[in-house]
Amino acid sequence: NWGYELASGQRTFAHRLVAETGVDLVHGHSSHHPRGSEVHRGKLILYGCGDFINDYEGIGGHQGYRDDLRLMYFPTCDLNTGRLVNLTVVPLQMFRFRLRRAGKADTRWLAATLNAVFPAPEHSYRVEPDGT
């Protein structure tokens, strides 16, 4: 549940779900922090959405993963084909067991980290003027 790297089997499995079973969206969960995503054959694969709300705040040992940063995902998919049309991601930060919008520096850090660890030429995380 910790780490940005993907096991090769996870990626292969997600690709097969899309290619062989007709899955339109793969929603990975149970990672304690956001992990990378990609678009495969037009379908969104979220490898780990991270915890949204939890009671882990203040527990040490994994600070390098910034488990205080969260992402809220808003995908838009074509209802006929299941293909991804747009994805808006809102960065949040857990502070005192509440969620608040993440600051600009934290948002840039998270985007850069996810882009560096899981480069996807067809899409990348970028910070918009409104902070999304």
mmCIF file of the C-alpha atoms, coordinates in Angstrom:
data_MODEL
# 
_entry.id   MODEL 
# 
loop_
_atom_site.group_PDB 
_atom_site.id 
_atom_site.type_symbol 
_atom_site.label_atom_id 
_atom_site.label_alt_id 
_atom_site.label_comp_id 
_atom_site.label_asym_id 
_atom_site.label_entity_id 
_atom_site.label_seq_id 
_atom_site.pdbx_PDB_ins_code 
_atom_site.Cartn_x 
_atom_site.Cartn_y 
_atom_site.Cartn_z 
_atom_site.occupancy 
_atom_site.B_iso_or_equiv 
_atom_site.pdbx_formal_charge 
_atom_site.auth_seq_id 
_atom_site.auth_comp_id 
_atom_site.auth_asym_id 
_atom_site.auth_atom_id 
_atom_site.pdbx_PDB_model_num 
ATOM 1   C CA . ASN A 1 1   ? 0.000   0.000  0.000   1.00 0.00 ? 1   ASN A CA 1 
ATOM 2   C CA . TRP A 1 2   ? 3.039   2.289  0.051   1.00 0.00 ? 2   TRP A CA 1 
ATOM 3   C CA . GLY A 1 3   ? 5.120   3.369  -2.909  1.00 0.00 ? 3   GLY A CA 1 
ATOM 4   C CA . TYR A 1 4   ? 4.615   5.016  -6.254  1.00 0.00 ? 4   TYR A CA 1 
ATOM 5   C CA . GLU A 1 5   ? 6.120   2.213  -8.321  1.00 0.00 ? 5   GLU A CA 1 
ATOM 6   C CA . LEU A 1 6   ? 3.794   -0.293 -9.957  1.00 0.00 ? 6   LEU A CA 1 
ATOM 7   C CA . ALA A 1 7   ? 4.434   -3.993 -10.053 1.00 0.00 ? 7   ALA A CA 1 
ATOM 8   C CA . SER A 1 8   ? 4.521   -5.059 -13.706 1.00 0.00 ? 8   SER A CA 1 
ATOM 9   C CA . GLY A 1 9   ? 1.727   -7.516 -13.025 1.00 0.00 ? 9   GLY A CA 1 
ATOM 10  C CA . GLN A 1 10  ? -0.597  -4.726 -11.896 1.00 0.00 ? 10  GLN A CA 1 
ATOM 11  C CA . ARG A 1 11  ? -0.170  -2.833 -15.134 1.00 0.00 ? 11  ARG A CA 1 
ATOM 12  C CA . THR A 1 12  ? -0.536  -5.979 -17.232 1.00 0.00 ? 12  THR A CA 1 
ATOM 13  C CA . PHE A 1 13  ? -3.695  -6.930 -15.343 1.00 0.00 ? 13  PHE A CA 1 
ATOM 14  C CA . ALA A 1 14  ? -5.232  -3.458 -15.793 1.00 0.00 ? 14  ALA A CA 1 
ATOM 15  C CA . HIS A 1 15  ? -4.444  -3.479 -19.523 1.00 0.00 ? 15  HIS A CA 1 
ATOM 16  C CA . ARG A 1 16  ? -6.007  -6.927 -19.887 1.00 0.00 ? 16  ARG A CA 1 
ATOM 17  C CA . LEU A 1 17  ? -9.152  -5.798 -18.054 1.00 0.00 ? 17  LEU A CA 1 
ATOM 18  C CA . VAL A 1 18  ? -9.581  -3.051 -20.634 1.00 0.00 ? 18  VAL A CA 1 
ATOM 19  C CA . ALA A 1 19  ? -8.526  -5.030 -23.706 1.00 0.00 ? 19  ALA A CA 1 
ATOM 20  C CA . GLU A 1 20  ? -10.058 -8.426 -23.001 1.00 0.00 ? 20  GLU A CA 1 
ATOM 21  C CA . THR A 1 21  ? -13.085 -7.855 -20.781 1.00 0.00 ? 21  THR A CA 1 
ATOM 22  C CA . GLY A 1 22  ? -14.418 -4.509 -21.956 1.00 0.00 ? 22  GLY A CA 1 
ATOM 23  C CA . VAL A 1 23  ? -13.902 -2.675 -18.672 1.00 0.00 ? 23  VAL A CA 1 
ATOM 24  C CA . ASP A 1 24  ? -14.352 1.075  -19.184 1.00 0.00 ? 24  ASP A CA 1 
ATOM 25  C CA . LEU A 1 25  ? -12.652 2.341  -16.019 1.00 0.00 ? 25  LEU A CA 1 
ATOM 26  C CA . VAL A 1 26  ? -10.238 0.689  -13.593 1.00 0.00 ? 26  VAL A CA 1 
ATOM 27  C CA . HIS A 1 27  ? -10.451 2.149  -10.082 1.00 0.00 ? 27  HIS A CA 1 
ATOM 28  C CA . GLY A 1 28  ? -7.468  1.143  -7.965  1.00 0.00 ? 28  GLY A CA 1 
ATOM 29  C CA . HIS A 1 29  ? -7.833  1.615  -4.235  1.00 0.00 ? 29  HIS A CA 1 
ATOM 30  C CA . SER A 1 30  ? -6.259  0.796  -0.869  1.00 0.00 ? 30  SER A CA 1 
ATOM 31  C CA . SER A 1 31  ? -3.028  2.692  -1.483  1.00 0.00 ? 31  SER A CA 1 
ATOM 32  C CA . HIS A 1 32  ? -2.427  5.173  1.318   1.00 0.00 ? 32  HIS A CA 1 
ATOM 33  C CA . HIS A 1 33  ? -1.452  7.937  -1.109  1.00 0.00 ? 33  HIS A CA 1 
ATOM 34  C CA . PRO A 1 34  ? -2.320  8.705  -4.751  1.00 0.00 ? 34  PRO A CA 1 
ATOM 35  C CA . ARG A 1 35  ? -0.513  6.616  -7.351  1.00 0.00 ? 35  ARG A CA 1 
ATOM 36  C CA . GLY A 1 36  ? -0.161  7.040  -11.083 1.00 0.00 ? 36  GLY A CA 1 
ATOM 37  C CA . SER A 1 37  ? -2.815  6.716  -13.730 1.00 0.00 ? 37  SER A CA 1 
ATOM 38  C CA . GLU A 1 38  ? -2.923  6.230  -17.457 1.00 0.00 ? 38  GLU A CA 1 
ATOM 39  C CA . VAL A 1 39  ? -5.245  6.021  -20.413 1.00 0.00 ? 39  VAL A CA 1 
ATOM 40  C CA . HIS A 1 40  ? -5.138  2.659  -22.203 1.00 0.00 ? 40  HIS A CA 1 
ATOM 41  C CA . ARG A 1 41  ? -7.142  2.233  -25.405 1.00 0.00 ? 41  ARG A CA 1 
ATOM 42  C CA . GLY A 1 42  ? -9.044  5.356  -24.424 1.00 0.00 ? 42  GLY A CA 1 
ATOM 43  C CA . LYS A 1 43  ? -10.043 3.990  -21.007 1.00 0.00 ? 43  LYS A CA 1 
ATOM 44  C CA . LEU A 1 44  ? -8.967  5.477  -17.676 1.00 0.00 ? 44  LEU A CA 1 
ATOM 45  C CA . ILE A 1 45  ? -6.872  3.384  -15.305 1.00 0.00 ? 45  ILE A CA 1 
ATOM 46  C CA . LEU A 1 46  ? -6.403  4.799  -11.798 1.00 0.00 ? 46  LEU A CA 1 
ATOM 47  C CA . TYR A 1 47  ? -3.775  2.595  -10.161 1.00 0.00 ? 47  TYR A CA 1 
ATOM 48  C CA . GLY A 1 48  ? -4.334  3.901  -6.662  1.00 0.00 ? 48  GLY A CA 1 
ATOM 49  C CA . CYS A 1 49  ? -6.655  6.701  -5.662  1.00 0.00 ? 49  CYS A CA 1 
ATOM 50  C CA . GLY A 1 50  ? -5.218  6.836  -2.161  1.00 0.00 ? 50  GLY A CA 1 
ATOM 51  C CA . ASP A 1 51  ? -7.082  7.284  1.068   1.00 0.00 ? 51  ASP A CA 1 
ATOM 52  C CA . PHE A 1 52  ? -9.606  10.084 0.936   1.00 0.00 ? 52  PHE A CA 1 
ATOM 53  C CA . ILE A 1 53  ? -10.454 10.345 4.632   1.00 0.00 ? 53  ILE A CA 1 
ATOM 54  C CA . ASN A 1 54  ? -8.762  8.237  7.296   1.00 0.00 ? 54  ASN A CA 1 
ATOM 55  C CA . ASP A 1 55  ? -7.544  8.340  10.870  1.00 0.00 ? 55  ASP A CA 1 
ATOM 56  C CA . TYR A 1 56  ? -3.833  7.878  10.102  1.00 0.00 ? 56  TYR A CA 1 
ATOM 57  C CA . GLU A 1 57  ? -2.792  11.505 10.535  1.00 0.00 ? 57  GLU A CA 1 
ATOM 58  C CA . GLY A 1 58  ? 0.296   11.782 12.708  1.00 0.00 ? 58  GLY A CA 1 
ATOM 59  C CA . ILE A 1 59  ? 1.411   8.174  12.295  1.00 0.00 ? 59  ILE A CA 1 
ATOM 60  C CA . GLY A 1 60  ? 5.032   8.299  11.172  1.00 0.00 ? 60  GLY A CA 1 
ATOM 61  C CA . GLY A 1 61  ? 7.197   6.137  8.993   1.00 0.00 ? 61  GLY A CA 1 
ATOM 62  C CA . HIS A 1 62  ? 6.132   7.016  5.463   1.00 0.00 ? 62  HIS A CA 1 
ATOM 63  C CA . GLN A 1 63  ? 6.534   10.795 5.243   1.00 0.00 ? 63  GLN A CA 1 
ATOM 64  C CA . GLY A 1 64  ? 8.303   10.588 1.880   1.00 0.00 ? 64  GLY A CA 1 
ATOM 65  C CA . TYR A 1 65  ? 5.039   9.545  0.278   1.00 0.00 ? 65  TYR A CA 1 
ATOM 66  C CA . ARG A 1 66  ? 3.115   12.611 1.475   1.00 0.00 ? 66  ARG A CA 1 
ATOM 67  C CA . ASP A 1 67  ? 0.062   10.677 2.592   1.00 0.00 ? 67  ASP A CA 1 
ATOM 68  C CA . ASP A 1 68  ? -1.406  14.002 3.727   1.00 0.00 ? 68  ASP A CA 1 
ATOM 69  C CA . LEU A 1 69  ? -2.049  14.869 0.059   1.00 0.00 ? 69  LEU A CA 1 
ATOM 70  C CA . ARG A 1 70  ? -5.218  13.497 -1.515  1.00 0.00 ? 70  ARG A CA 1 
ATOM 71  C CA . LEU A 1 71  ? -6.839  13.669 -4.926  1.00 0.00 ? 71  LEU A CA 1 
ATOM 72  C CA . MET A 1 72  ? -10.519 13.929 -5.749  1.00 0.00 ? 72  MET A CA 1 
ATOM 73  C CA . TYR A 1 73  ? -11.188 12.557 -9.248  1.00 0.00 ? 73  TYR A CA 1 
ATOM 74  C CA . PHE A 1 74  ? -13.863 13.793 -11.666 1.00 0.00 ? 74  PHE A CA 1 
ATOM 75  C CA . PRO A 1 75  ? -13.699 11.726 -14.869 1.00 0.00 ? 75  PRO A CA 1 
ATOM 76  C CA . THR A 1 76  ? -16.013 12.376 -17.795 1.00 0.00 ? 76  THR A CA 1 
ATOM 77  C CA . CYS A 1 77  ? -16.504 9.359  -20.039 1.00 0.00 ? 77  CYS A CA 1 
ATOM 78  C CA . ASP A 1 78  ? -18.442 8.964  -23.262 1.00 0.00 ? 78  ASP A CA 1 
ATOM 79  C CA . LEU A 1 79  ? -21.570 7.022  -22.309 1.00 0.00 ? 79  LEU A CA 1 
ATOM 80  C CA . ASN A 1 80  ? -21.622 5.117  -25.606 1.00 0.00 ? 80  ASN A CA 1 
ATOM 81  C CA . THR A 1 81  ? -17.987 4.056  -25.794 1.00 0.00 ? 81  THR A CA 1 
ATOM 82  C CA . GLY A 1 82  ? -16.696 4.368  -22.228 1.00 0.00 ? 82  GLY A CA 1 
ATOM 83  C CA . ARG A 1 83  ? -13.737 6.361  -23.524 1.00 0.00 ? 83  ARG A CA 1 
ATOM 84  C CA . LEU A 1 84  ? -12.287 9.065  -21.306 1.00 0.00 ? 84  LEU A CA 1 
ATOM 85  C CA . VAL A 1 85  ? -13.285 12.543 -22.464 1.00 0.00 ? 85  VAL A CA 1 
ATOM 86  C CA . ASN A 1 86  ? -11.833 14.602 -19.609 1.00 0.00 ? 86  ASN A CA 1 
ATOM 87  C CA . LEU A 1 87  ? -10.344 14.135 -16.164 1.00 0.00 ? 87  LEU A CA 1 
ATOM 88  C CA . THR A 1 88  ? -10.251 16.874 -13.561 1.00 0.00 ? 88  THR A CA 1 
ATOM 89  C CA . VAL A 1 89  ? -8.358  16.128 -10.378 1.00 0.00 ? 89  VAL A CA 1 
ATOM 90  C CA . VAL A 1 90  ? -8.695  18.327 -7.287  1.00 0.00 ? 90  VAL A CA 1 
ATOM 91  C CA . PRO A 1 91  ? -5.730  18.183 -4.885  1.00 0.00 ? 91  PRO A CA 1 
ATOM 92  C CA . LEU A 1 92  ? -6.565  18.220 -1.197  1.00 0.00 ? 92  LEU A CA 1 
ATOM 93  C CA . GLN A 1 93  ? -4.602  18.070 2.028   1.00 0.00 ? 93  GLN A CA 1 
ATOM 94  C CA . MET A 1 94  ? -5.584  16.340 5.248   1.00 0.00 ? 94  MET A CA 1 
ATOM 95  C CA . PHE A 1 95  ? -4.982  18.657 8.194   1.00 0.00 ? 95  PHE A CA 1 
ATOM 96  C CA . ARG A 1 96  ? -6.347  18.045 11.682  1.00 0.00 ? 96  ARG A CA 1 
ATOM 97  C CA . PHE A 1 97  ? -8.537  15.276 10.284  1.00 0.00 ? 97  PHE A CA 1 
ATOM 98  C CA . ARG A 1 98  ? -10.190 17.638 7.814   1.00 0.00 ? 98  ARG A CA 1 
ATOM 99  C CA . LEU A 1 99  ? -9.716  18.064 4.102   1.00 0.00 ? 99  LEU A CA 1 
ATOM 100 C CA . ARG A 1 100 ? -8.738  21.420 2.648   1.00 0.00 ? 100 ARG A CA 1 
ATOM 101 C CA . ARG A 1 101 ? -7.487  22.506 -0.769  1.00 0.00 ? 101 ARG A CA 1 
ATOM 102 C CA . ALA A 1 102 ? -3.807  21.760 -1.142  1.00 0.00 ? 102 ALA A CA 1 
ATOM 103 C CA . GLY A 1 103 ? -1.485  24.727 -1.523  1.00 0.00 ? 103 GLY A CA 1 
ATOM 104 C CA . LYS A 1 104 ? 0.239   25.571 -4.792  1.00 0.00 ? 104 LYS A CA 1 
ATOM 105 C CA . ALA A 1 105 ? 3.618   24.144 -3.772  1.00 0.00 ? 105 ALA A CA 1 
ATOM 106 C CA . ASP A 1 106 ? 2.061   20.872 -2.586  1.00 0.00 ? 106 ASP A CA 1 
ATOM 107 C CA . THR A 1 107 ? -0.033  20.629 -5.749  1.00 0.00 ? 107 THR A CA 1 
ATOM 108 C CA . ARG A 1 108 ? 3.027   21.161 -7.949  1.00 0.00 ? 108 ARG A CA 1 
ATOM 109 C CA . TRP A 1 109 ? 5.002   18.608 -5.918  1.00 0.00 ? 109 TRP A CA 1 
ATOM 110 C CA . LEU A 1 110 ? 2.301   15.962 -6.299  1.00 0.00 ? 110 LEU A CA 1 
ATOM 111 C CA . ALA A 1 111 ? 1.910   16.576 -10.044 1.00 0.00 ? 111 ALA A CA 1 
ATOM 112 C CA . ALA A 1 112 ? 5.681   16.423 -10.583 1.00 0.00 ? 112 ALA A CA 1 
ATOM 113 C CA . THR A 1 113 ? 6.018   13.265 -8.485  1.00 0.00 ? 113 THR A CA 1 
ATOM 114 C CA . LEU A 1 114 ? 3.233   11.418 -10.296 1.00 0.00 ? 114 LEU A CA 1 
ATOM 115 C CA . ASN A 1 115 ? 4.553   12.530 -13.703 1.00 0.00 ? 115 ASN A CA 1 
ATOM 116 C CA . ALA A 1 116 ? 8.133   11.481 -12.860 1.00 0.00 ? 116 ALA A CA 1 
ATOM 117 C CA . VAL A 1 117 ? 7.277   8.091  -11.431 1.00 0.00 ? 117 VAL A CA 1 
ATOM 118 C CA . PHE A 1 118 ? 4.657   7.145  -13.992 1.00 0.00 ? 118 PHE A CA 1 
ATOM 119 C CA . PRO A 1 119 ? 5.270   9.076  -17.217 1.00 0.00 ? 119 PRO A CA 1 
ATOM 120 C CA . ALA A 1 120 ? 2.396   8.707  -19.638 1.00 0.00 ? 120 ALA A CA 1 
ATOM 121 C CA . PRO A 1 121 ? 2.997   10.391 -22.990 1.00 0.00 ? 121 PRO A CA 1 
ATOM 122 C CA . GLU A 1 122 ? -0.708  10.635 -23.793 1.00 0.00 ? 122 GLU A CA 1 
ATOM 123 C CA . HIS A 1 123 ? -1.507  12.590 -20.646 1.00 0.00 ? 123 HIS A CA 1 
ATOM 124 C CA . SER A 1 124 ? 0.217   14.112 -17.680 1.00 0.00 ? 124 SER A CA 1 
ATOM 125 C CA . TYR A 1 125 ? -0.748  15.864 -14.506 1.00 0.00 ? 125 TYR A CA 1 
ATOM 126 C CA . ARG A 1 126 ? -0.560  19.630 -14.918 1.00 0.00 ? 126 ARG A CA 1 
ATOM 127 C CA . VAL A 1 127 ? -1.588  22.395 -12.563 1.00 0.00 ? 127 VAL A CA 1 
ATOM 128 C CA . GLU A 1 128 ? -4.279  24.708 -13.910 1.00 0.00 ? 128 GLU A CA 1 
ATOM 129 C CA . PRO A 1 129 ? -4.617  28.346 -12.788 1.00 0.00 ? 129 PRO A CA 1 
ATOM 130 C CA . ASP A 1 130 ? -7.528  27.385 -10.510 1.00 0.00 ? 130 ASP A CA 1 
ATOM 131 C CA . GLY A 1 131 ? -5.321  24.866 -8.682  1.00 0.00 ? 131 GLY A CA 1 
ATOM 132 C CA . THR A 1 132 ? -6.878  21.736 -10.169 1.00 0.00 ? 132 THR A CA 1 
# 
